[in-house]
mmCIF file of C-alpha atoms in Angstrom:
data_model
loop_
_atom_site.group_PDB
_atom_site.id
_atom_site.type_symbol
_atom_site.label_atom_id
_atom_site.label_comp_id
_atom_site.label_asym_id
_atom_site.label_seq_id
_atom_site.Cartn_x
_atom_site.Cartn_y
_atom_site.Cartn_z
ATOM 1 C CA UNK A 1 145.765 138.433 49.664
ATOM 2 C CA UNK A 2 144.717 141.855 50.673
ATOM 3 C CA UNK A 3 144.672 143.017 54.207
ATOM 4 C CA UNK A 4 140.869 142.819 54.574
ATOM 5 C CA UNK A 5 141.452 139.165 53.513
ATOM 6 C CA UNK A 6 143.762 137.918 55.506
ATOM 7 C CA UNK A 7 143.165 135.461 58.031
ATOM 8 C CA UNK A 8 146.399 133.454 60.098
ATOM 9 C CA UNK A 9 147.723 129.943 58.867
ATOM 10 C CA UNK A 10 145.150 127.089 58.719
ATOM 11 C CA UNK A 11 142.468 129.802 58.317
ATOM 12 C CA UNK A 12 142.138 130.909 54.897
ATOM 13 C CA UNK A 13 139.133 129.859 52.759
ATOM 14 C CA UNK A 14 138.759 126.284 52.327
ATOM 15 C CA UNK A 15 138.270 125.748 48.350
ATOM 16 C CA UNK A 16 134.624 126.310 47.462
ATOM 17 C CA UNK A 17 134.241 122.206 47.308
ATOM 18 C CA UNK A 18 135.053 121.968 51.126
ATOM 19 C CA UNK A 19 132.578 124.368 51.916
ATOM 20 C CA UNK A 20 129.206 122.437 51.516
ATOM 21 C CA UNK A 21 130.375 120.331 54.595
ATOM 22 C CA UNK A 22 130.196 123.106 57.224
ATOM 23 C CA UNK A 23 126.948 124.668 55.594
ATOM 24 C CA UNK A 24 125.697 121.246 55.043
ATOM 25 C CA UNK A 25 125.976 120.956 58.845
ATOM 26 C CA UNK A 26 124.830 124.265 59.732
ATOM 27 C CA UNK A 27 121.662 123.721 57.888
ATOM 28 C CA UNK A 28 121.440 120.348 59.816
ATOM 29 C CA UNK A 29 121.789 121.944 62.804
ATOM 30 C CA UNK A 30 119.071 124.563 62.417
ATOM 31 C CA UNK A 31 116.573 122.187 61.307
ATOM 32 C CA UNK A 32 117.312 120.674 64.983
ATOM 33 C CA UNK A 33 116.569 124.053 66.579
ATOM 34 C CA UNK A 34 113.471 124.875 64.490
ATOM 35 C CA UNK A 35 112.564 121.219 66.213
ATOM 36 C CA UNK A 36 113.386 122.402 69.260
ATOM 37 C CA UNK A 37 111.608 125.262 69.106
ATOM 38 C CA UNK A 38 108.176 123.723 68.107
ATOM 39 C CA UNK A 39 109.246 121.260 71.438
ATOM 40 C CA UNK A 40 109.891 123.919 73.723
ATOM 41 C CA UNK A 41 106.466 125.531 72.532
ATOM 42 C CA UNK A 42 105.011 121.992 73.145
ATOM 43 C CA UNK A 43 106.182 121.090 76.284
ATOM 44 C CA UNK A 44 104.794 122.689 79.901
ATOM 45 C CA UNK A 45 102.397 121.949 83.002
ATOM 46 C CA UNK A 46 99.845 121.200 80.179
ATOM 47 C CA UNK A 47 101.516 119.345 76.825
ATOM 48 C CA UNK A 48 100.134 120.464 73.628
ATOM 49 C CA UNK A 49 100.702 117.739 70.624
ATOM 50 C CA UNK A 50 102.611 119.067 68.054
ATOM 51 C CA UNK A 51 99.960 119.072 65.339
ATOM 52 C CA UNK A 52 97.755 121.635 67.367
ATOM 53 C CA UNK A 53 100.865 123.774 67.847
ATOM 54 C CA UNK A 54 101.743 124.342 64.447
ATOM 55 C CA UNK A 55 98.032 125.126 63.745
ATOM 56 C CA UNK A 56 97.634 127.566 66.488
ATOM 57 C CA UNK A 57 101.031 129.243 64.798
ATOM 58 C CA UNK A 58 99.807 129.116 60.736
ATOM 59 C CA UNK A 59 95.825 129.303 61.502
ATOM 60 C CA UNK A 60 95.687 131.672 64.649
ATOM 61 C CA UNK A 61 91.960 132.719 65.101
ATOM 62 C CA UNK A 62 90.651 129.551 63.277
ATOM 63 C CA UNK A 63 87.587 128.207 65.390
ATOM 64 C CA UNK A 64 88.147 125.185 65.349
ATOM 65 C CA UNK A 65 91.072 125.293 67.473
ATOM 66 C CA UNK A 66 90.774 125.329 71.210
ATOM 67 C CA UNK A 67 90.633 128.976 72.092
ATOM 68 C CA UNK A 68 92.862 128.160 75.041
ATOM 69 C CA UNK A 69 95.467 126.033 73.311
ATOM 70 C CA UNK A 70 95.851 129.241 71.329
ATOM 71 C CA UNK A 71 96.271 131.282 74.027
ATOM 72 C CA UNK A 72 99.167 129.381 75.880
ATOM 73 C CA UNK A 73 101.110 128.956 72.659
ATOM 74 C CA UNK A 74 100.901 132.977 71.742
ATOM 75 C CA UNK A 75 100.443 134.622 74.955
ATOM 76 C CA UNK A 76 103.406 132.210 77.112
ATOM 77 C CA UNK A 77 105.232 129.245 74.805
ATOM 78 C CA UNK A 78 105.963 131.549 71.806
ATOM 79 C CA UNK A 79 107.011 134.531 74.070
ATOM 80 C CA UNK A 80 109.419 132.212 75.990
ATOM 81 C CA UNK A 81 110.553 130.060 73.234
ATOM 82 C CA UNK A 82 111.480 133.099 71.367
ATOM 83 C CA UNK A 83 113.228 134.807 74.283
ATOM 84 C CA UNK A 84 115.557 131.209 74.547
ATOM 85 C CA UNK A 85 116.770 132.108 71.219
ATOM 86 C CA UNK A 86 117.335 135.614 71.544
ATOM 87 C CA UNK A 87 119.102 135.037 74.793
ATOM 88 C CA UNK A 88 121.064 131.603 73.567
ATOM 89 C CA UNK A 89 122.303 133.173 70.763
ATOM 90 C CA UNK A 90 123.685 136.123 72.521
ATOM 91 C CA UNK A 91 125.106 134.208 74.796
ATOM 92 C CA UNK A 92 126.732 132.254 72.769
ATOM 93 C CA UNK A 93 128.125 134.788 70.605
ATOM 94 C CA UNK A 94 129.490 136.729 73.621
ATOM 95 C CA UNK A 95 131.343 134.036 74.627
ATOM 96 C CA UNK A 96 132.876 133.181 71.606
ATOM 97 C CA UNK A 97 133.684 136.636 70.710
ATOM 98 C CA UNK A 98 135.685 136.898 74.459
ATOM 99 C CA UNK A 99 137.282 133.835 73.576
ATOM 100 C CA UNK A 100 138.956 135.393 70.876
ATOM 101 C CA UNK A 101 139.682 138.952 72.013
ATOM 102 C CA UNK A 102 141.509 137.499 75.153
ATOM 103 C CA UNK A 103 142.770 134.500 73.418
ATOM 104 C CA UNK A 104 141.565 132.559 76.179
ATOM 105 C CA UNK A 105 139.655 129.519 76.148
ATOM 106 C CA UNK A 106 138.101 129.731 79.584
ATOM 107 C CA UNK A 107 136.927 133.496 78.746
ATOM 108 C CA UNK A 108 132.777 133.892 79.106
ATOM 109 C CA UNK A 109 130.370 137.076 79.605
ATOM 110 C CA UNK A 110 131.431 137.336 83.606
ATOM 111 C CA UNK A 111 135.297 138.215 82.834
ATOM 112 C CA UNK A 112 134.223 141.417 81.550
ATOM 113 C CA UNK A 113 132.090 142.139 84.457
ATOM 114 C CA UNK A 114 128.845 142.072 82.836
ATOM 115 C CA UNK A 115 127.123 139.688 85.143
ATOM 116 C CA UNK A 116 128.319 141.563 88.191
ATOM 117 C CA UNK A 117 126.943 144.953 86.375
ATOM 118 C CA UNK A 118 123.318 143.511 85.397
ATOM 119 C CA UNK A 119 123.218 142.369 88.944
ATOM 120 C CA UNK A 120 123.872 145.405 90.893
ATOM 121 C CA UNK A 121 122.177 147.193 88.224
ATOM 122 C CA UNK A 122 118.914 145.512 89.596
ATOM 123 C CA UNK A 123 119.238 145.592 93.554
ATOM 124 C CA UNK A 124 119.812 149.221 92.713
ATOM 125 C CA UNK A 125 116.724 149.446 91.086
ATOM 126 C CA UNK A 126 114.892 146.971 93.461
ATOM 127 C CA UNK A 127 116.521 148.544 96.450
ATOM 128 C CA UNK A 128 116.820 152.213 95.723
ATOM 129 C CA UNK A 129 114.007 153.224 93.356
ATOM 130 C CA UNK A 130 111.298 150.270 94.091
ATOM 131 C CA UNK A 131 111.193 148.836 91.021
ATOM 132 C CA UNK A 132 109.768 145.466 90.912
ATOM 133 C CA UNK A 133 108.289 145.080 87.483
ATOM 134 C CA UNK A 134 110.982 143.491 84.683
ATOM 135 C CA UNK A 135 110.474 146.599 82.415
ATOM 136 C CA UNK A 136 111.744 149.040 85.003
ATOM 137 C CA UNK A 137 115.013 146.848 86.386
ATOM 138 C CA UNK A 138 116.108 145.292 82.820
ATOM 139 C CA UNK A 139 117.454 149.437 82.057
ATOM 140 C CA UNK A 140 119.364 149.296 85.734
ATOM 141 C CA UNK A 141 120.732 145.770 84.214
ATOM 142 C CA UNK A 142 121.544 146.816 80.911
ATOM 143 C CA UNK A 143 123.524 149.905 81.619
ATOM 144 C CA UNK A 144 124.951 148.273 85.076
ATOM 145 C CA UNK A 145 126.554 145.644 82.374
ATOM 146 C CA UNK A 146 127.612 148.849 80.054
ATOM 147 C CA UNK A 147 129.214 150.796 83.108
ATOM 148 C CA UNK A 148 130.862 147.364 84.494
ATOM 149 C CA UNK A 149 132.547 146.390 80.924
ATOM 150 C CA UNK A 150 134.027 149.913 80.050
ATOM 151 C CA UNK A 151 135.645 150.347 83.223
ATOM 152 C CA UNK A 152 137.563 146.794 82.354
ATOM 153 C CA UNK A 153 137.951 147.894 79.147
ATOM 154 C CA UNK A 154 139.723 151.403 80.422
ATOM 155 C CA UNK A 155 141.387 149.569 83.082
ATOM 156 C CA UNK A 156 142.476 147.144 81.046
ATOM 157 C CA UNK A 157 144.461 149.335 78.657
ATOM 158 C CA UNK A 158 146.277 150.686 81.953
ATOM 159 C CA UNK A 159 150.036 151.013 81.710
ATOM 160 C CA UNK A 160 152.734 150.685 79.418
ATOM 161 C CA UNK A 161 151.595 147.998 76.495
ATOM 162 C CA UNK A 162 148.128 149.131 76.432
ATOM 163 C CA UNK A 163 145.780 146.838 76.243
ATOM 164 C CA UNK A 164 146.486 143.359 76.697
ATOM 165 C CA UNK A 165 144.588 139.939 76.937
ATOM 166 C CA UNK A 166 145.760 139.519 80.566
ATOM 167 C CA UNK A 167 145.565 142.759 81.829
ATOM 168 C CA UNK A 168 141.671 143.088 80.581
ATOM 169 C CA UNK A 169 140.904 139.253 82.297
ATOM 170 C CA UNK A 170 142.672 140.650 85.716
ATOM 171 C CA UNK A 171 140.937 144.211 85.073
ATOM 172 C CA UNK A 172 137.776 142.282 84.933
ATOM 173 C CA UNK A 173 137.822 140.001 88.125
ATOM 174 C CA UNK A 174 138.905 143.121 89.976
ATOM 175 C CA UNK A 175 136.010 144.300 88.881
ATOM 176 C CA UNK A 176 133.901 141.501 89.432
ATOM 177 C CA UNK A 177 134.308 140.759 92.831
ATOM 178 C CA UNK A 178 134.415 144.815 93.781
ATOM 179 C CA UNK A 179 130.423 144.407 92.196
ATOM 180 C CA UNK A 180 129.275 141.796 93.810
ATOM 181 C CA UNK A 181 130.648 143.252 97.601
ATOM 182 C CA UNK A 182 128.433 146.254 96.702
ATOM 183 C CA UNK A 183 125.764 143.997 95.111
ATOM 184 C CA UNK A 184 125.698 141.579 98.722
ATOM 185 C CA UNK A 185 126.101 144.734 100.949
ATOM 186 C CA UNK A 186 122.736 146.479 99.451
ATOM 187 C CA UNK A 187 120.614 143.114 98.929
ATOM 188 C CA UNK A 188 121.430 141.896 102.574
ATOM 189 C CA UNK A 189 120.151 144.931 103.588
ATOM 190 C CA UNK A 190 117.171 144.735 101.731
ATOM 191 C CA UNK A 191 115.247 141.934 101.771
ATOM 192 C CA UNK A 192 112.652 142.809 98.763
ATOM 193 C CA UNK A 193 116.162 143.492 96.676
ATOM 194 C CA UNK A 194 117.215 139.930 98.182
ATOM 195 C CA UNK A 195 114.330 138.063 96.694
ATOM 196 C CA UNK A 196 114.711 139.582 93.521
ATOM 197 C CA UNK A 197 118.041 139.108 93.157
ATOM 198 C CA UNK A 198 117.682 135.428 94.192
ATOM 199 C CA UNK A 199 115.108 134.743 91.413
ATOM 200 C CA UNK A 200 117.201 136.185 88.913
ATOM 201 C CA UNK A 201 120.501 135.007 90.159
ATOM 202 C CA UNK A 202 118.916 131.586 88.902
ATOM 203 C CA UNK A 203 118.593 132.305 85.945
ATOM 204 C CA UNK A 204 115.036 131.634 83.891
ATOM 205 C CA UNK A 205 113.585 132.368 80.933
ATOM 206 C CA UNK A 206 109.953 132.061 82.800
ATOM 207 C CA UNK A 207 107.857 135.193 83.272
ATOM 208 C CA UNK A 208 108.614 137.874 80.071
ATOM 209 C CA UNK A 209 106.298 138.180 77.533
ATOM 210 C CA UNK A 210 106.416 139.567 74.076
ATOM 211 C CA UNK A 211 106.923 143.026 75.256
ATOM 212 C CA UNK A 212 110.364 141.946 76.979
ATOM 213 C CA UNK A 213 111.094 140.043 73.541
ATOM 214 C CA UNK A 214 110.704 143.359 71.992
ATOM 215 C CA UNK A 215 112.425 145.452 74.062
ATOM 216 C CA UNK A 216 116.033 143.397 74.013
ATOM 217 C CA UNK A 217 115.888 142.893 70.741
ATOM 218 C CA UNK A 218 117.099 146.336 69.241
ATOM 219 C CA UNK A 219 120.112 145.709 71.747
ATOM 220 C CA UNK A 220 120.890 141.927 70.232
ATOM 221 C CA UNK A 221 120.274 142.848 67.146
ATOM 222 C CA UNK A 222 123.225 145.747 66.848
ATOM 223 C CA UNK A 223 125.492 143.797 68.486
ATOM 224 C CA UNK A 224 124.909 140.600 66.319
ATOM 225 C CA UNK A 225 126.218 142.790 63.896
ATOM 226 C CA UNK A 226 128.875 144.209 65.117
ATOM 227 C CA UNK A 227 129.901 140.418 66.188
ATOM 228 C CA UNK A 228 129.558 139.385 62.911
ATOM 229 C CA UNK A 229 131.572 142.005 61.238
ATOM 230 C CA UNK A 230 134.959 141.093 63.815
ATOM 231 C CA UNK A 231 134.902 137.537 62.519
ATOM 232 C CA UNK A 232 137.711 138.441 60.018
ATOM 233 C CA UNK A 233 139.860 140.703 62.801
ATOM 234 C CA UNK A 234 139.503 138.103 65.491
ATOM 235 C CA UNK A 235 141.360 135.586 62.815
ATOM 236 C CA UNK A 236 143.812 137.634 62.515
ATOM 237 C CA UNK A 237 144.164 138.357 66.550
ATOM 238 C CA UNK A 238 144.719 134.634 66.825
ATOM 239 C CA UNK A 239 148.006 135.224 65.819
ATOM 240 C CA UNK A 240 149.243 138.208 68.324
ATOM 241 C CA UNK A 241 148.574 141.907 68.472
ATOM 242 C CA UNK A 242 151.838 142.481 66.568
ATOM 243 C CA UNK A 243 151.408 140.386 63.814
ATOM 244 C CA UNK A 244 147.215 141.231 63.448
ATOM 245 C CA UNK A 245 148.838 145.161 63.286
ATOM 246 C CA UNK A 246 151.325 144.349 60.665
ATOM 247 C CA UNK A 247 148.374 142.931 59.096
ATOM 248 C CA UNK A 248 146.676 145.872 59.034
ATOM 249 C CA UNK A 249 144.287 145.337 61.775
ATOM 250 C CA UNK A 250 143.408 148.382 64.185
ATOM 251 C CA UNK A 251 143.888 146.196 66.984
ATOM 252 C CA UNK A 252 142.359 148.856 69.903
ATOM 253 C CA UNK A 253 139.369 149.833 67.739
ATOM 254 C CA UNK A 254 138.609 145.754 66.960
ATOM 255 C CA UNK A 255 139.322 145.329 70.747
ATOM 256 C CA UNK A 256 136.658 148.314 71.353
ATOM 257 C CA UNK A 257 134.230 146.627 68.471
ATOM 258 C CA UNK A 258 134.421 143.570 70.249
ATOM 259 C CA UNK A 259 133.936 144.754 73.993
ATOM 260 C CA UNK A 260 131.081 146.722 72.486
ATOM 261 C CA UNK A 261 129.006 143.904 70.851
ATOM 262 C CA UNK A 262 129.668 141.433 74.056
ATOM 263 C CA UNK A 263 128.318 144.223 76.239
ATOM 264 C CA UNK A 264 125.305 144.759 74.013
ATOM 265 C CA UNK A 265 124.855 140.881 73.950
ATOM 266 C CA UNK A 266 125.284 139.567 77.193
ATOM 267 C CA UNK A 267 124.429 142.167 79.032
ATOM 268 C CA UNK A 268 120.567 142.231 77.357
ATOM 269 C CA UNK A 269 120.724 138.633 77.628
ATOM 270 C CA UNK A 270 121.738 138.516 81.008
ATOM 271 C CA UNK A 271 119.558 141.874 82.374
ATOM 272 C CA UNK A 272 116.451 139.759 81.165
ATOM 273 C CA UNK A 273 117.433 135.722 81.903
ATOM 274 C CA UNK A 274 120.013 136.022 84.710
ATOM 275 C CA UNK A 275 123.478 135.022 84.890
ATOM 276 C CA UNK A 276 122.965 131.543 82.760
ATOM 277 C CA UNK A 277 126.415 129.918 82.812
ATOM 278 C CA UNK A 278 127.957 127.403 80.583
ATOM 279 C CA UNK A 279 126.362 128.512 77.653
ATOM 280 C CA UNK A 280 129.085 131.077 76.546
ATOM 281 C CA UNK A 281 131.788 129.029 77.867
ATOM 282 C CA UNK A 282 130.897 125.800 76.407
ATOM 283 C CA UNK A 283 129.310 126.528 72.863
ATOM 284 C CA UNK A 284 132.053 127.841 71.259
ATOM 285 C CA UNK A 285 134.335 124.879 71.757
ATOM 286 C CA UNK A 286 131.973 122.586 70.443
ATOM 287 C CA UNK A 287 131.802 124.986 67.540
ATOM 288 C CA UNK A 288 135.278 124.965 67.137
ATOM 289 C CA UNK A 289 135.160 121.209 66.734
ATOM 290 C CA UNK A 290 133.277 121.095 63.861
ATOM 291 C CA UNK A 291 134.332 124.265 61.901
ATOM 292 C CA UNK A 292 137.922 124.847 63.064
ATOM 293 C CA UNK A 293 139.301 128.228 64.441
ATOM 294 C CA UNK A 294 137.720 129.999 61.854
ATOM 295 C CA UNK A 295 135.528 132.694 63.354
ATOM 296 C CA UNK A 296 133.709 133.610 59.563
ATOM 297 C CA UNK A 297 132.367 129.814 60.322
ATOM 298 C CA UNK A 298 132.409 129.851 64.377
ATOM 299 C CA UNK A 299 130.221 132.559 64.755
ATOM 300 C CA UNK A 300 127.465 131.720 62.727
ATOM 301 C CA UNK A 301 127.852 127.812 64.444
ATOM 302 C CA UNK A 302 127.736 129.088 67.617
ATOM 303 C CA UNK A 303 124.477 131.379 67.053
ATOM 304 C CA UNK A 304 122.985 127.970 66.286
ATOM 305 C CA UNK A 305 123.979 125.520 68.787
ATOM 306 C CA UNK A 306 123.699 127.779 72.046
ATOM 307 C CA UNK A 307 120.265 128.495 71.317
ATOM 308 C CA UNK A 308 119.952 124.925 70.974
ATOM 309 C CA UNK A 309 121.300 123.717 74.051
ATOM 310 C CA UNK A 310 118.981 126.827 75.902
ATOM 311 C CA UNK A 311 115.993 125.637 74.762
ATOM 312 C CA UNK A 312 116.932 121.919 75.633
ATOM 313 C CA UNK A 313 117.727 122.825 79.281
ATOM 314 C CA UNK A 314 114.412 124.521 79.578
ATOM 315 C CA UNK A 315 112.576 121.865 78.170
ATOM 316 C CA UNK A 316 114.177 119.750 80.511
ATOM 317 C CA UNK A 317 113.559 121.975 83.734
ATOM 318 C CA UNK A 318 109.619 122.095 82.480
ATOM 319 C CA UNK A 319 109.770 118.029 82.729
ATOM 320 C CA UNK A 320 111.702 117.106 85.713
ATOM 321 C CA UNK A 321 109.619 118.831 87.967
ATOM 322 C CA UNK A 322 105.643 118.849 86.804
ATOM 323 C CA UNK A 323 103.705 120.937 87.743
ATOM 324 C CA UNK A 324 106.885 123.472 88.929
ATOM 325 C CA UNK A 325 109.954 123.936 86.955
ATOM 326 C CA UNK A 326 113.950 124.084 87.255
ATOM 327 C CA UNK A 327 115.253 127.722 86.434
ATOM 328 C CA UNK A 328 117.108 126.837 83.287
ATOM 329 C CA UNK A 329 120.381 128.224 84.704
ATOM 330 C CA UNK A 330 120.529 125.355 86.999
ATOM 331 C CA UNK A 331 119.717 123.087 83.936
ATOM 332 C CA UNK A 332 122.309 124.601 82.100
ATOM 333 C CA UNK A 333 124.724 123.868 84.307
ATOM 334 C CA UNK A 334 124.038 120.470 84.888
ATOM 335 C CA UNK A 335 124.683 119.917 81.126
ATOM 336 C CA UNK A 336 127.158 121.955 80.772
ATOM 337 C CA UNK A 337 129.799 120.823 83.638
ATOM 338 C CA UNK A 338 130.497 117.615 83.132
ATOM 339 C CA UNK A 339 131.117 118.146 79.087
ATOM 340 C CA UNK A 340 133.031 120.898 80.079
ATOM 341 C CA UNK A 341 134.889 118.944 81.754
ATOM 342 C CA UNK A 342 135.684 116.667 79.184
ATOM 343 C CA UNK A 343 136.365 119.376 76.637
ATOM 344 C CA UNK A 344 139.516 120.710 79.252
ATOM 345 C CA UNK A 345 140.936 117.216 79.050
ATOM 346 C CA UNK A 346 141.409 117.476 75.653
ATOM 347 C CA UNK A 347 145.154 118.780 74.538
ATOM 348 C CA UNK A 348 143.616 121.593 71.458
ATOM 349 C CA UNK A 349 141.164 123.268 74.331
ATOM 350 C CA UNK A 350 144.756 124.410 75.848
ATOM 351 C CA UNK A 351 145.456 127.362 73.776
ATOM 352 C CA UNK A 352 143.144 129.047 71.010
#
C-alpha cells in the first residue's frame, strides 16, 4: 500500500462487491432529497401541488401556467430551497471535517470560533458602518469567521507539541466567548445592531434570493473541494499525529487544509443562515452509522443527509405556524436534541 493509500485498520477499501451497499444507499438517499427539495419548493403560506411545480421548473414561461405560481416557485421557493442545500451541505461537511481534525465527537463549526466571528462580523457592520442590507453584512460575516478561525488555528499550535486536538478546542472557546463579550457589548449598545443580530441569531433560510445563492457559492464550492480532497489524511489522523506522520501525512499542512475548508464552509453558511446548530454536530454520526469511519464514504454521506434534514426542518417551521414561520434554527434543534441525545448514549459515539 503506498502512502497516498493508506488509510488506519478497519478502513481500507472494502472489496469492490461490498461497495454497491453504501452507493446503493447513497443513491437512495439522494432520491429522498431531490423529494425533499420539490417539497420544500411546494410547501409555504400558499401550497403549490407538486404537478404545477415541476411544470413551472421544466416549462417556465409556458402560458398556461399561472403566471403567479411561476413566480413564487422562481423568484422565493427555488431561491430558498437551493440556499437549504448549499447551506446543509456545508454544514454538514464542516462538522464532519472538525470531527476528525480534533478527533472529537462533540466537535461542530462553533469550536473554531466561526459562529462567534460571523456574528460580530455583522453588529460591526450593522453597528459601525450602517449596513442593513444582507449583501453588505454577509462580507463582515464571512471574514469575521476567517479572522476568528486563524487566530484558533495560530493559538492553537502555541507551545511545545504544536498543534494539538486539545489545545485548538481550548484555543477556540477562548476565543469564542472573548467574541461574543465584544459581540453583546456593541449590540446592547445599539439597538438597530440588536435586532439584526436577533433575527440572525435564529437562524433562517427566509429572505435571500438568487443573488445571495450566487454570491456564497464560489466560497462552498472551494471548500467542498478542499473537504473532499482530506478524506484520505483525516483516515489516517484517526490513528494519532505520530502514526498519520510515519505514514507520510503532513500533519500541520492537512490540519491547515482542513481549518481552511471548515472556515470557507461554515462560515458562508453561517454569514448567510445564522448559527443553525445540530446540523454539523449530528449528521456526521448518523453518517458514520451507515458507512463506518471511513471519511472517502462519510463525506460524501454527510453532504447528503444534512441537506436533508435542513430542508425537513424548514418545511416543518413553514407548517407549524401558517401563515408565519419557525426560523429553521429553532426547528433544527428541536430535531436534533433529543437524537442527539440518544446518539451520546451509545458506547462507539465515545471516541472517533
Amino acid at each position: 500500500m503506498t502512502t497516498d493509500q493508506a488509510a488506519p485498520a478497519g478502513l481500507a477499501p472494502p472489496p469492490t462487491g461490498r461497495r454497491t451497499g453504501p452507493l446503493g444507499m447513497l443513491l437512495v438517499a439522494t432520491a429522498v432529497l431531490v423529494v425533499l427539495s420539490l417539497v420544500s419548493i411546494a410547501v409555504g403560506s400558499r401550497s403549490i401541488p407538486l404537478d404545477d411545480v415541476v411544470r413551472a421548473l421544466v416549462d417556465r414561461g409556458a402560458p398556461d401556467i399561472d403566471p403567479q405560481v411561476e413566480a413564487i416557485v422562481w423568484g422565493v421557493r427555488l431561491p430558498r430551497t437551493l440556499l437549504g442545500l448549499l447551506v446543509g451541505a456545508a454544514l454538514g461537511l464542516s462538522g464532519a471535517l472538525m470531527q476528525g481534525l480534533t478527533r472529537n465527537p462533540l466537535a461542530d463549526p462553533g469550536l473554531l470560533g466561526v459562529s462567534a466571528g460571523a456574528a460580530l462580523g455583522i453588529v460591526v457592520a450593522v453597528g459601525g458602518f450602517g449596513i442593513a442590507a444582507i449583501y453588505g453584512y454577509i462580507w463582515f460575516a464571512f471574514v469575521g469567521a476567517l479572522i476568528a478561525s486563524l487566530v484558533v488555528y495560530l493559538l492553537g499550535g502555541l507551545g511545545r507539541g504544536g498543534s494539538t486536538p486539545v489545545k485548538v478546542a481550548l484555543a477556540g472557546v477562548a476565543v469564542t466567548f472573548l467574541l461574543n463579550s465584544v459581540t453583546n457589548a456593541v449590540v446592547l449598545r445599539d439597538p438597530e445592531a440588536l435586532n439584526r443580530y436577533r433575527f440572525w441569531a435564529a437562524g433562517s433560510l427566509a429572505g435571500p434570493d438568487g443573488a445571495t445563492v450566487l454570491q456564497v457559492l464560489p466560497f462552498l464550492a472551494v471548500g467542498t473541494v478542499l473537504a473532499l480532497a482530506t478524506a484520505p489524511a483525516l483516515n489516517s489522523l484517526a490513528l494519532g499525529d505520530d502514526v498519520a506522520a510515519a505514514l507520510g501525512r503532513r500533519v500541520r499542512l492537512v490540519r491547515l487544509q482542513g481549518t481552511l475548508a471548515v472556515t470557507l464552509l461554515a462560515g458562508a453558511a453561517v454569514a448567510v443562515a445564522g448559527p443553525i446548530v445540530f446540523v454539523g454536530l449530528v449528521v456526521p454520526h448518523v453518517a458514520r452509522l451507515i458507512t463506518g469511519p471511513d471519511h472517502r464514504w462519510l463525506l460524501p454521506f454527510t453532504m447528503v443527509l444534512a441537506p436533508s434534514l435542513l430542508l425537513l426542518a424548514d418545511v416543518i417551521g413553514r407548517v407549524v405556524a401558517r401563515p408565519s414561520e419557525v426560523g429553521v434554527g429553532i426547528i433544527a434543534a428541536f430535531i436534533g436534541g433529543p437524537f442527539f441525545i440518544a446518539l451520546v448514549r451509545r458506547r462507539r459515539l465515545a471516541e472517533l
